[in-house]
Amino acid sequence: MKAPVRVAVTGAAGQIGYSLLFRIASGEMLGKDQPVILQLLEVAHEKAQQALKGVIMELDDCAFPLLAGVVATDDPMVAFKDADIALLVGARPRGPGMERKDLLQENAKIFTVQGAALNAVASRNVKVLVVGNPANTNAYIAMKSAPDLPSKNFTAMLRLDHNRALSQLAAKSGKAVSSIDKLVVWGNHSPTMYPDYRFATVGGDSLKALINDEEWNRTTFLPTVGKRGAAIIEARGLSSAASAANAAVDHIRDWVLGTNGKWVTMGVPSDGSYGIPEGVIYGVPVTCENGEYTRITGLEIDEFSRERMNFTLAELEEERAGVAHLLG
Ligand SMILES: NC(=O)c1ccc[n+]([C@@H]2O[C@H](COP(=O)([O-])OP(=O)(O)OC[C@H]3O[C@@H](n4cnc5c(N)ncnc54)[C@H](O)[C@@H]3O)[C@@H](O)[C@H]2O)c1
Ligand SMILES: O=C(O)C[C@H](O)C(=O)O
């Protein structure tokens, strides 16, 4: 029997939490032979703590063989103690008519506190995934608030965008989702992101050549993927939850267990490649092996792509400037 892995989840009584925790506890994220201890953080409000109790009762009622323990707390120092993995989901979600920018100030404060707590008590190898929006900038804030942890440990979730793009491309081409590789979603998890299938392959052949429809790319594909979050909010009256939890499971599973050479998109601190200033948390293509991600380097950036990549970068830089006062 393997030693349990400590997985901290914030916002555990929220919508995404409700889809996420059961999949982690059933072994879908870290493997069917990997016991886990869930360390769940919620705000100190009575209603949230009560809801969290209910979720834990349901976890108990599943009798998951891999669930080796559950900690419930309103203190980040308890939730992140020795955490091997931290899923930072807790934040206020966007409602109808709101842009992610509206959430910036409100949610930024949460991530200075949580970054500092991770810095103080988490495992030095903790893998952090920020889901709460604006995810890239929140990840940047947490990273900057945790100077003793390697910055490469901080990532933001672009996987939902990646999966959304995959699904649109599969539908357009008539090919199976699983047959498509080498897709990239550059930049910010926001409508400015740039889903780029110029390098994508299907069974080794060029997907771009197969689709051969640049008009569709520019007028249908890019806006559909970019505005999918808003479309879900419009349809459900609530932001995406099950698909977001699914993407979080995919992101961590691939980071920990590897991608077997397949490209996935992760928001990671830039190393300066592709003209993205160092430190900016930006969606890039990576492969994962032995618990580490490696960027795909040397991709050719054409003029249209450069424009789109700069556009999403400009938004990230604006967000970063908007929270600079919180970072001292
Ligand atoms: N990156 C992505 O692809 C993606 C996709 C979907 C949603 N999101 C974002 O994920 C976040 C959560 O969405 P949701 O639908 O679960 O929201 P929700 O409101 O249902 O749940 C959020 C939970 O977080 C808790 N919370 C708030 N502040 C906290 C704090 N400081 N510490 C611990 N818990 C805290 C709240 O009490 C609430 O229970 C939102 O910011 C949403 O915009 C991101
Ligand atoms: O768009 C949102 O606010 C929610 C989430 O980020 C999404 O992409 O579904």
CSV table of C-alpha atoms and ligand atoms in Angstrom, one decimal:
chain,number,residue,atom,x,y,z
A,1,MET,CA,0.0,0.0,0.0
A,2,LYS,CA,1.4,3.4,-1.0
A,3,ALA,CA,1.6,6.2,1.6
A,4,PRO,CA,-1.3,8.7,1.3
A,5,VAL,CA,-0.9,11.9,-0.7
A,6,ARG,CA,-2.2,15.0,1.0
A,7,VAL,CA,-4.6,17.0,-1.3
A,8,ALA,CA,-5.7,20.4,-0.2
A,9,VAL,CA,-8.9,21.8,-1.8
A,10,THR,CA,-10.1,25.3,-1.2
A,11,GLY,CA,-13.7,26.3,-1.8
A,12,ALA,CA,-14.6,22.7,-1.0
A,13,ALA,CA,-18.3,23.3,-0.4
A,14,GLY,CA,-18.7,25.2,-3.7
A,15,GLN,CA,-20.1,23.9,-7.0
A,16,ILE,CA,-16.7,22.8,-8.4
A,17,GLY,CA,-15.8,21.2,-5.0
A,18,TYR,CA,-18.9,19.1,-5.2
A,19,SER,CA,-17.8,17.6,-8.5
A,20,LEU,CA,-14.1,17.4,-7.7
A,21,LEU,CA,-13.8,15.8,-4.3
A,22,PHE,CA,-15.6,12.6,-5.2
A,23,ARG,CA,-13.4,12.0,-8.2
A,24,ILE,CA,-10.2,12.7,-6.2
A,25,ALA,CA,-11.4,10.3,-3.5
A,26,SER,CA,-12.3,7.6,-6.0
A,27,GLY,CA,-8.7,7.6,-7.4
A,28,GLU,CA,-9.4,9.2,-10.8
A,29,MET,CA,-6.8,12.0,-10.2
A,30,LEU,CA,-3.9,10.2,-8.7
A,31,GLY,CA,-4.5,6.6,-9.6
A,32,LYS,CA,-6.6,3.6,-8.4
A,33,ASP,CA,-3.7,2.5,-6.1
A,34,GLN,CA,-3.0,5.9,-4.5
A,35,PRO,CA,-4.6,6.7,-1.1
A,36,VAL,CA,-5.4,10.3,-0.4
A,37,ILE,CA,-6.1,12.6,2.5
A,38,LEU,CA,-8.4,15.5,1.7
A,39,GLN,CA,-7.6,18.7,3.5
A,40,LEU,CA,-10.6,21.0,2.9
A,41,LEU,CA,-10.7,24.7,3.3
A,42,GLU,CA,-13.9,26.8,3.4
A,43,VAL,CA,-14.6,30.3,4.7
A,44,ALA,CA,-15.5,30.7,8.3
A,45,HIS,CA,-19.2,31.5,7.6
A,46,GLU,CA,-21.6,29.1,9.4
A,47,LYS,CA,-23.4,28.3,6.2
A,48,ALA,CA,-20.3,27.4,4.3
A,49,GLN,CA,-19.0,25.3,7.2
A,50,GLN,CA,-22.3,23.5,7.5
A,51,ALA,CA,-22.4,22.8,3.8
A,52,LEU,CA,-18.8,21.4,4.0
A,53,LYS,CA,-20.0,19.1,6.8
A,54,GLY,CA,-22.7,17.8,4.5
A,55,VAL,CA,-20.2,17.2,1.7
A,56,ILE,CA,-18.0,15.2,4.1
A,57,MET,CA,-21.0,13.2,5.2
A,58,GLU,CA,-21.5,12.2,1.6
A,59,LEU,CA,-17.8,11.4,1.2
A,60,ASP,CA,-18.1,9.1,4.2
A,61,ASP,CA,-21.2,7.5,2.6
A,62,CYS,CA,-19.3,6.6,-0.5
A,63,ALA,CA,-16.9,4.4,1.7
A,64,PHE,CA,-14.1,5.1,-0.8
A,65,PRO,CA,-11.3,2.6,-0.2
A,66,LEU,CA,-8.6,5.1,-1.1
A,67,LEU,CA,-9.9,7.9,1.2
A,68,ALA,CA,-7.4,7.7,4.1
A,69,GLY,CA,-8.7,10.8,5.9
A,70,VAL,CA,-10.5,14.2,5.7
A,71,VAL,CA,-9.6,17.4,7.4
A,72,ALA,CA,-12.1,20.3,7.4
A,73,THR,CA,-11.0,23.8,8.4
A,74,ASP,CA,-11.4,27.5,7.9
A,75,ASP,CA,-7.6,28.0,8.4
A,76,PRO,CA,-5.3,27.9,5.4
A,77,MET,CA,-2.4,27.0,7.7
A,78,VAL,CA,-4.2,23.8,8.6
A,79,ALA,CA,-5.5,23.1,5.1
A,80,PHE,CA,-2.1,23.4,3.5
A,81,LYS,CA,-0.1,21.6,6.2
A,82,ASP,CA,2.3,19.2,4.4
A,83,ALA,CA,0.1,19.4,1.3
A,84,ASP,CA,1.5,17.6,-1.7
A,85,ILE,CA,-1.1,19.0,-4.0
A,86,ALA,CA,-3.2,22.2,-3.6
A,87,LEU,CA,-6.2,22.9,-5.7
A,88,LEU,CA,-7.1,26.5,-5.2
A,89,VAL,CA,-10.7,26.7,-6.2
A,90,GLY,CA,-12.2,28.9,-3.6
A,91,ALA,CA,-13.1,32.4,-4.9
A,92,ARG,CA,-16.1,34.3,-6.0
A,93,PRO,CA,-17.3,33.1,-9.4
A,94,ARG,CA,-18.5,35.3,-12.2
A,95,GLY,CA,-22.2,35.9,-12.6
A,96,PRO,CA,-24.2,36.8,-15.7
A,97,GLY,CA,-22.9,40.0,-17.2
A,98,MET,CA,-19.6,40.1,-15.2
A,99,GLU,CA,-16.2,40.0,-16.7
A,100,ARG,CA,-13.3,38.3,-15.0
A,101,LYS,CA,-11.7,41.7,-14.3
A,102,ASP,CA,-14.6,42.5,-12.0
A,103,LEU,CA,-13.3,39.7,-9.8
A,104,LEU,CA,-9.7,40.8,-9.7
A,105,GLN,CA,-9.6,42.9,-6.6
A,106,GLU,CA,-12.0,40.8,-4.6
A,107,ASN,CA,-10.3,37.5,-5.3
A,108,ALA,CA,-6.7,38.8,-5.3
A,109,LYS,CA,-6.6,39.2,-1.5
A,110,ILE,CA,-7.5,35.5,-1.0
A,111,PHE,CA,-4.4,34.4,-3.0
A,112,THR,CA,-1.9,36.6,-1.0
A,113,VAL,CA,-3.0,34.9,2.2
A,114,GLN,CA,-3.1,31.4,0.7
A,115,GLY,CA,0.3,31.9,-1.1
A,116,ALA,CA,1.8,32.9,2.3
A,117,ALA,CA,0.2,29.9,4.0
A,118,LEU,CA,1.5,27.5,1.3
A,119,ASN,CA,4.9,29.1,1.7
A,120,ALA,CA,4.9,28.4,5.5
A,121,VAL,CA,3.5,24.9,5.8
A,122,ALA,CA,3.1,23.0,2.5
A,123,SER,CA,5.4,20.3,1.2
A,124,ARG,CA,8.4,22.0,-0.6
A,125,ASN,CA,7.3,20.0,-3.7
A,126,VAL,CA,3.7,21.0,-3.5
A,127,LYS,CA,2.0,21.1,-6.9
A,128,VAL,CA,-0.4,24.1,-6.9
A,129,LEU,CA,-3.2,24.4,-9.4
A,130,VAL,CA,-5.2,27.7,-9.3
A,131,VAL,CA,-8.8,27.3,-10.6
A,132,GLY,CA,-10.4,30.3,-9.0
A,133,ASN,CA,-10.7,33.3,-11.4
A,134,PRO,CA,-8.9,35.3,-12.6
A,135,ALA,CA,-6.9,32.1,-12.5
A,136,ASN,CA,-3.6,33.2,-14.1
A,137,THR,CA,-3.3,36.3,-12.1
A,138,ASN,CA,-4.4,34.5,-8.9
A,139,ALA,CA,-1.7,31.9,-9.5
A,140,TYR,CA,0.8,34.8,-10.1
A,141,ILE,CA,-0.2,36.4,-6.7
A,142,ALA,CA,0.1,33.0,-4.9
A,143,MET,CA,3.5,32.4,-6.5
A,144,LYS,CA,4.8,35.8,-5.5
A,145,SER,CA,3.4,35.4,-2.0
A,146,ALA,CA,5.4,32.1,-1.6
A,147,PRO,CA,9.0,33.1,-2.2
A,148,ASP,CA,10.4,30.0,-0.5
A,149,LEU,CA,8.7,27.6,-2.9
A,150,PRO,CA,9.9,27.0,-6.5
A,151,SER,CA,7.9,29.2,-8.8
A,152,LYS,CA,7.5,26.2,-11.2
A,153,ASN,CA,5.2,24.6,-8.6
A,154,PHE,CA,2.5,27.3,-9.4
A,155,THR,CA,0.2,26.7,-12.3
A,156,ALA,CA,-3.2,28.0,-13.5
A,157,MET,CA,-5.9,26.1,-15.2
A,158,LEU,CA,-6.1,26.4,-19.0
A,159,ARG,CA,-7.1,22.7,-19.3
A,160,LEU,CA,-10.8,23.5,-19.6
A,161,ASP,CA,-10.1,25.7,-22.6
A,162,HIS,CA,-7.9,23.0,-24.0
A,163,ASN,CA,-10.7,20.4,-23.6
A,164,ARG,CA,-13.3,22.8,-25.0
A,165,ALA,CA,-11.1,23.4,-28.1
A,166,LEU,CA,-10.5,19.7,-28.5
A,167,SER,CA,-14.1,18.9,-28.5
A,168,GLN,CA,-14.9,21.7,-31.1
A,169,LEU,CA,-12.1,20.4,-33.3
A,170,ALA,CA,-13.3,16.8,-33.0
A,171,ALA,CA,-16.8,17.8,-34.0
A,172,LYS,CA,-15.7,19.9,-37.0
A,173,SER,CA,-13.3,17.2,-38.3
A,174,GLY,CA,-15.4,14.2,-37.5
A,175,LYS,CA,-12.4,12.7,-35.7
A,176,ALA,CA,-12.3,11.2,-32.2
A,177,VAL,CA,-11.1,13.6,-29.4
A,178,SER,CA,-8.6,11.0,-28.4
A,179,SER,CA,-6.9,11.0,-31.8
A,180,ILE,CA,-6.1,14.7,-31.7
A,181,ASP,CA,-2.7,15.8,-30.4
A,182,LYS,CA,-0.5,19.0,-30.4
A,183,LEU,CA,-3.2,21.5,-29.6
A,184,VAL,CA,-2.2,24.7,-27.7
A,185,VAL,CA,-4.2,27.3,-25.9
A,186,TRP,CA,-1.9,30.3,-25.4
A,187,GLY,CA,-2.3,32.9,-22.7
A,188,ASN,CA,-4.9,33.9,-20.2
A,189,HIS,CA,-7.9,31.8,-19.1
A,190,SER,CA,-10.3,34.5,-20.4
A,191,PRO,CA,-11.9,35.3,-23.8
A,192,THR,CA,-8.6,36.7,-25.0
A,193,MET,CA,-7.0,33.2,-24.9
A,194,TYR,CA,-5.7,31.9,-28.3
A,195,PRO,CA,-6.6,28.3,-29.1
A,196,ASP,CA,-4.1,27.4,-31.8
A,197,TYR,CA,-4.4,24.2,-33.9
A,198,ARG,CA,-1.8,25.0,-36.5
A,199,PHE,CA,0.4,22.2,-35.1
A,200,ALA,CA,-2.4,19.8,-34.3
A,201,THR,CA,-2.3,16.3,-35.7
A,202,VAL,CA,-4.8,13.5,-36.1
A,203,GLY,CA,-3.3,10.1,-36.5
A,204,GLY,CA,-0.1,11.9,-37.4
A,205,ASP,CA,-1.6,14.0,-40.2
A,206,SER,CA,-2.2,17.8,-40.0
A,207,LEU,CA,-5.6,18.6,-38.5
A,208,LYS,CA,-5.3,22.2,-39.9
A,209,ALA,CA,-5.0,20.8,-43.5
A,210,LEU,CA,-7.8,18.4,-42.9
A,211,ILE,CA,-10.2,21.1,-41.7
A,212,ASN,CA,-8.9,23.6,-44.3
A,213,ASP,CA,-11.3,26.4,-43.2
A,214,GLU,CA,-9.5,29.5,-42.0
A,215,GLU,CA,-12.8,31.4,-42.0
A,216,TRP,CA,-14.3,28.9,-39.6
A,217,ASN,CA,-11.1,29.2,-37.4
A,218,ARG,CA,-11.4,33.0,-37.1
A,219,THR,CA,-15.2,33.5,-37.0
A,220,THR,CA,-16.5,30.4,-35.3
A,221,PHE,CA,-13.8,28.4,-33.5
A,222,LEU,CA,-11.9,31.2,-31.7
A,223,PRO,CA,-15.0,33.0,-30.4
A,224,THR,CA,-16.8,29.8,-29.5
A,225,VAL,CA,-13.9,28.5,-27.3
A,226,GLY,CA,-13.1,32.0,-26.0
A,227,LYS,CA,-16.7,32.7,-24.9
A,228,ARG,CA,-17.6,29.3,-23.8
A,229,GLY,CA,-17.5,30.2,-20.1
A,230,ALA,CA,-20.0,33.0,-20.6
A,231,ALA,CA,-22.2,30.7,-22.8
A,232,ILE,CA,-22.4,28.2,-19.9
A,233,ILE,CA,-23.2,31.0,-17.4
A,234,GLU,CA,-25.9,32.2,-19.7
A,235,ALA,CA,-27.4,28.7,-20.1
A,236,ARG,CA,-27.1,27.5,-16.5
A,237,GLY,CA,-27.3,30.7,-14.6
A,238,LEU,CA,-24.1,29.4,-12.9
A,239,SER,CA,-20.6,29.1,-14.1
A,240,SER,CA,-19.2,25.7,-15.3
A,241,ALA,CA,-18.6,23.3,-12.5
A,242,ALA,CA,-18.5,19.6,-13.6
A,243,SER,CA,-16.4,20.4,-16.7
A,244,ALA,CA,-14.1,22.6,-14.6
A,245,ALA,CA,-13.6,19.9,-12.0
A,246,ASN,CA,-13.0,17.4,-14.8
A,247,ALA,CA,-10.3,19.7,-16.2
A,248,ALA,CA,-8.7,20.1,-12.8
A,249,VAL,CA,-8.5,16.3,-12.5
A,250,ASP,CA,-7.0,16.1,-16.0
A,251,HIS,CA,-4.4,18.8,-15.2
A,252,ILE,CA,-3.1,17.2,-12.0
A,253,ARG,CA,-3.3,13.6,-13.2
A,254,ASP,CA,-1.2,14.5,-16.2
A,255,TRP,CA,1.3,16.6,-14.2
A,256,VAL,CA,1.7,13.7,-11.6
A,257,LEU,CA,1.4,10.6,-13.8
A,258,GLY,CA,2.6,12.0,-17.2
A,259,THR,CA,1.2,12.5,-20.6
A,260,ASN,CA,3.1,9.8,-22.6
A,261,GLY,CA,4.4,12.4,-25.0
A,262,LYS,CA,1.0,14.0,-25.6
A,263,TRP,CA,0.8,17.8,-25.5
A,264,VAL,CA,-1.5,19.5,-22.9
A,265,THR,CA,-1.9,23.1,-22.0
A,266,MET,CA,-0.9,24.4,-18.6
A,267,GLY,CA,-0.7,28.0,-17.3
A,268,VAL,CA,2.9,28.2,-16.1
A,269,PRO,CA,5.3,30.9,-15.1
A,270,SER,CA,7.0,32.0,-18.4
A,271,ASP,CA,10.7,31.3,-18.8
A,272,GLY,CA,10.9,34.1,-21.4
A,273,SER,CA,10.3,31.9,-24.4
A,274,TYR,CA,7.9,32.9,-27.2
A,275,GLY,CA,8.5,36.6,-26.2
A,276,ILE,CA,6.4,36.1,-23.0
A,277,PRO,CA,8.1,38.1,-20.2
A,278,GLU,CA,9.5,35.9,-17.5
A,279,GLY,CA,7.2,35.1,-14.6
A,280,VAL,CA,3.9,35.8,-16.3
A,281,ILE,CA,1.6,32.8,-15.9
A,282,TYR,CA,0.7,32.0,-19.4
A,283,GLY,CA,-0.9,29.0,-21.2
A,284,VAL,CA,1.7,27.1,-23.1
A,285,PRO,CA,2.0,23.6,-24.5
A,286,VAL,CA,3.8,21.1,-22.3
A,287,THR,CA,4.4,17.4,-21.9
A,288,CYS,CA,4.7,15.8,-18.5
A,289,GLU,CA,6.9,13.1,-17.2
A,290,ASN,CA,8.1,12.0,-13.7
A,291,GLY,CA,6.0,14.7,-12.0
A,292,GLU,CA,7.6,17.6,-14.0
A,293,TYR,CA,6.2,19.5,-17.0
A,294,THR,CA,8.4,20.5,-19.9
A,295,ARG,CA,7.5,23.3,-22.4
A,296,ILE,CA,7.3,22.5,-26.1
A,297,THR,CA,9.9,24.9,-27.5
A,298,GLY,CA,10.7,26.2,-31.0
A,299,LEU,CA,7.2,26.5,-32.4
A,300,GLU,CA,6.9,29.0,-35.2
A,301,ILE,CA,4.8,32.0,-34.4
A,302,ASP,CA,3.2,33.6,-37.5
A,303,GLU,CA,2.0,37.1,-37.6
A,304,PHE,CA,-1.7,36.4,-36.8
A,305,SER,CA,-0.6,34.2,-33.8
A,306,ARG,CA,1.8,36.8,-32.6
A,307,GLU,CA,-1.0,39.4,-32.6
A,308,ARG,CA,-3.3,37.1,-30.7
A,309,MET,CA,-0.5,36.1,-28.2
A,310,ASN,CA,0.3,39.7,-27.6
A,311,PHE,CA,-3.3,40.6,-27.1
A,312,THR,CA,-3.8,38.0,-24.3
A,313,LEU,CA,-0.4,39.0,-22.8
A,314,ALA,CA,-1.5,42.6,-22.7
A,315,GLU,CA,-4.5,41.6,-20.6
A,316,LEU,CA,-2.3,39.6,-18.2
A,317,GLU,CA,0.0,42.5,-17.8
A,318,GLU,CA,-2.9,44.8,-17.1
A,319,GLU,CA,-4.2,42.4,-14.5
A,320,ARG,CA,-0.7,42.2,-12.9
A,321,ALA,CA,-0.5,45.9,-12.7
A,322,GLY,CA,-3.9,46.0,-11.1
A,323,VAL,CA,-2.7,43.8,-8.2
A,324,ALA,CA,0.9,45.2,-7.9
A,325,HIS,CA,-0.1,47.1,-4.7
A,326,LEU,CA,-1.0,43.8,-3.0
A,327,LEU,CA,2.4,42.3,-3.6
A,328,GLY,CA,4.5,45.0,-1.7
B,1,LIG,N1,-10.1,28.2,-14.5
B,1,LIG,C1,-11.2,27.7,-14.9
B,1,LIG,O1,-11.3,27.1,-16.0
B,1,LIG,C2,-12.5,27.9,-14.1
B,1,LIG,C3,-13.7,27.2,-14.6
B,1,LIG,C4,-14.8,27.4,-13.8
B,1,LIG,C5,-14.9,28.2,-12.7
B,1,LIG,N2,-13.7,28.8,-12.3
B,1,LIG,C6,-13.7,29.6,-11.1
B,1,LIG,O2,-13.6,28.7,-10.0
B,1,LIG,C7,-14.0,29.4,-8.8
B,1,LIG,C8,-15.0,28.6,-8.0
B,1,LIG,O3,-16.2,28.4,-8.7
B,1,LIG,P1,-17.5,27.7,-8.1
B,1,LIG,O4,-18.5,27.6,-9.2
B,1,LIG,O5,-17.1,26.4,-7.4
B,1,LIG,O6,-17.9,28.8,-7.1
B,1,LIG,P2,-18.8,28.6,-5.8
B,1,LIG,O7,-19.3,30.0,-5.3
B,1,LIG,O8,-19.9,27.6,-6.0
B,1,LIG,O9,-17.8,28.0,-4.7
B,1,LIG,C9,-16.7,28.8,-4.3
B,1,LIG,C10,-16.5,28.4,-2.8
B,1,LIG,O10,-15.3,29.0,-2.4
B,1,LIG,C11,-15.5,29.4,-1.1
B,1,LIG,N3,-14.5,30.4,-0.8
B,1,LIG,C12,-14.5,31.7,-1.1
B,1,LIG,N4,-13.4,32.3,-0.6
B,1,LIG,C13,-12.7,31.4,0.0
B,1,LIG,C14,-11.5,31.4,0.7
B,1,LIG,N5,-10.8,32.5,0.9
B,1,LIG,N6,-11.0,30.2,1.2
B,1,LIG,C15,-11.7,29.1,1.0
B,1,LIG,N7,-12.9,29.0,0.4
B,1,LIG,C16,-13.4,30.2,-0.1
B,1,LIG,C17,-16.9,29.9,-1.0
B,1,LIG,O11,-17.4,29.9,0.3
B,1,LIG,C18,-17.6,28.9,-1.9
B,1,LIG,O12,-18.1,27.8,-1.2
B,1,LIG,C19,-14.6,30.7,-9.3
B,1,LIG,O13,-13.6,31.7,-9.2
B,1,LIG,C20,-14.9,30.4,-10.8
B,1,LIG,O14,-14.9,31.6,-11.6
B,1,LIG,C21,-12.6,28.6,-13.0
B,2,LIG,O1,-16.1,32.0,-17.4
B,2,LIG,C1,-16.2,31.9,-16.2
B,2,LIG,O2,-16.3,32.9,-15.4
B,2,LIG,C2,-16.2,30.5,-15.5
B,2,LIG,C3,-15.0,29.7,-16.0
B,2,LIG,O3,-13.8,30.4,-16.0
B,2,LIG,C4,-15.3,29.1,-17.3
B,2,LIG,O4,-14.4,29.3,-18.2
B,2,LIG,O5,-16.3,28.4,-17.5
